[in-house]
Amino acid sequence: MLPNCKQMAELASKNLDTPLTGMAWLKRKIHMLMCKHCSRYSDQIKLSSKTVSTLDLDLPINEDVKKNVEKTYQELHCRKDVSQ
Amino acid sequence: MTDITALSEEQILEKLLGGNEIVFEQVFNKYHSSMQSVAYAIAGPIIADEVVQEAWVSALKALPKFEGRSSLKSWLIRIVANEAKTRRRKENRSVSLEAIQDSWSTDPRFSENSQWKNPSSQWHGDTPEELLSAEELKNCIEKSMLKLPENQLAALRLRDSGGLSMDELCNILEVSSSNVRVLLHRARDKVLKVIDHFQITGEC
Ligand SMILES: [Zn+2]
């Protein structure tokens, strides 16, 4: 039995993380050859995942956090023997 | 002035260890928001800032030991995720990351026999750059990500942004591997729907 379209949608995402092999791979391949919707969905889920990886959420930077972290950086990594 | 976008990770690291504050500020600005969104999703909005600050401090201490086996970004994401997990446990946060709120079983895009009824449209563009040339879509996606259930957002950030392994996701989110897969699929599917809607209507 081939997977149905709804199962195919989940497989499209699964395949990005752990590529299917053997019969599971073949069944998915056959379904995609016959079904342009699933073939398109599979490309689109991959593209969505790639797009997300390029995006950063625009959360506001807490200025206190930034100051504290910079202070820690100076203490740990900026040599004090260098004349300023 | 040094611009880190022109430097390799090795060069960045060298400058960081050499005490280059200008480079550090750029590194901070570049990775802070990814780290923040991981902390936000795993430990909750109230202590997210604290968690990120702790993670930066841990990272700065461990910096001389960074071996470049993963990217700097993955390394930072891993540190903040583990810090967030520890804090989540301490605070005994009642919201379970295992819970999956799901409307997948009744998704109107599929017919009763699980065939496509309303498939997605043909998109204009097949790279992130092409899609995101519409600045508005970028905002739409970001907004929709912030509306994701926190476990989905966490999974998405750890995997697609941080590049962490599936085993690491199970470990950090404390969910089974099949549930990690469900979380990732639902989150990516949500993004796909936002893009598809934008392609059709030009709106969020
Ligand atoms: Zn199909």
PDB file of C-alpha atoms and ligand atoms in Angstrom, chain A residues 3-6 8-9 31-32 34-39, chain B residues 110 114-116, ligand 1:
ATOM      1  CA  PRO A   3       0.989   6.249   1.688  1.00  0.00           C
ATOM      2  CA  ASN A   4      -1.979   8.591   1.185  1.00  0.00           C
ATOM      3  CA  CYS A   5      -1.521  12.321   0.546  1.00  0.00           C
ATOM      4  CA  LYS A   6      -1.902  13.235   4.191  1.00  0.00           C
ATOM      5  CA  MET A   8       2.880  11.987   2.379  1.00  0.00           C
ATOM      6  CA  ALA A   9       2.745  15.493   3.853  1.00  0.00           C
ATOM      7  CA  HIS A  31       3.330   8.379  -4.989  1.00  0.00           C
ATOM      8  CA  MET A  32       5.150  11.572  -5.968  1.00  0.00           C
ATOM      9  CA  MET A  34       1.686  10.056  -9.704  1.00  0.00           C
ATOM     10  CA  CYS A  35       0.646  13.035  -7.594  1.00  0.00           C
ATOM     11  CA  LYS A  36       1.771  16.535  -8.492  1.00  0.00           C
ATOM     12  CA  HIS A  37       0.212  18.019  -5.342  1.00  0.00           C
ATOM     13  CA  CYS A  38       2.399  15.922  -3.079  1.00  0.00           C
ATOM     14  CA  SER A  39       5.426  16.533  -5.214  1.00  0.00           C
TER      15      SER A  39
ATOM     16  CA  PHE B 110      -7.575  17.125   2.827  1.00  0.00           C
ATOM     17  CA  SER B 114      -6.905  11.835   3.020  1.00  0.00           C
ATOM     18  CA  GLN B 115      -6.393  13.062  -0.526  1.00  0.00           C
ATOM     19  CA  TRP B 116      -5.641  16.686  -1.349  1.00  0.00           C
TER      20      TRP B 116
HETATM   21 ZN    ZN C   1      -0.588  12.817  -3.086  1.00  0.00          ZN
END
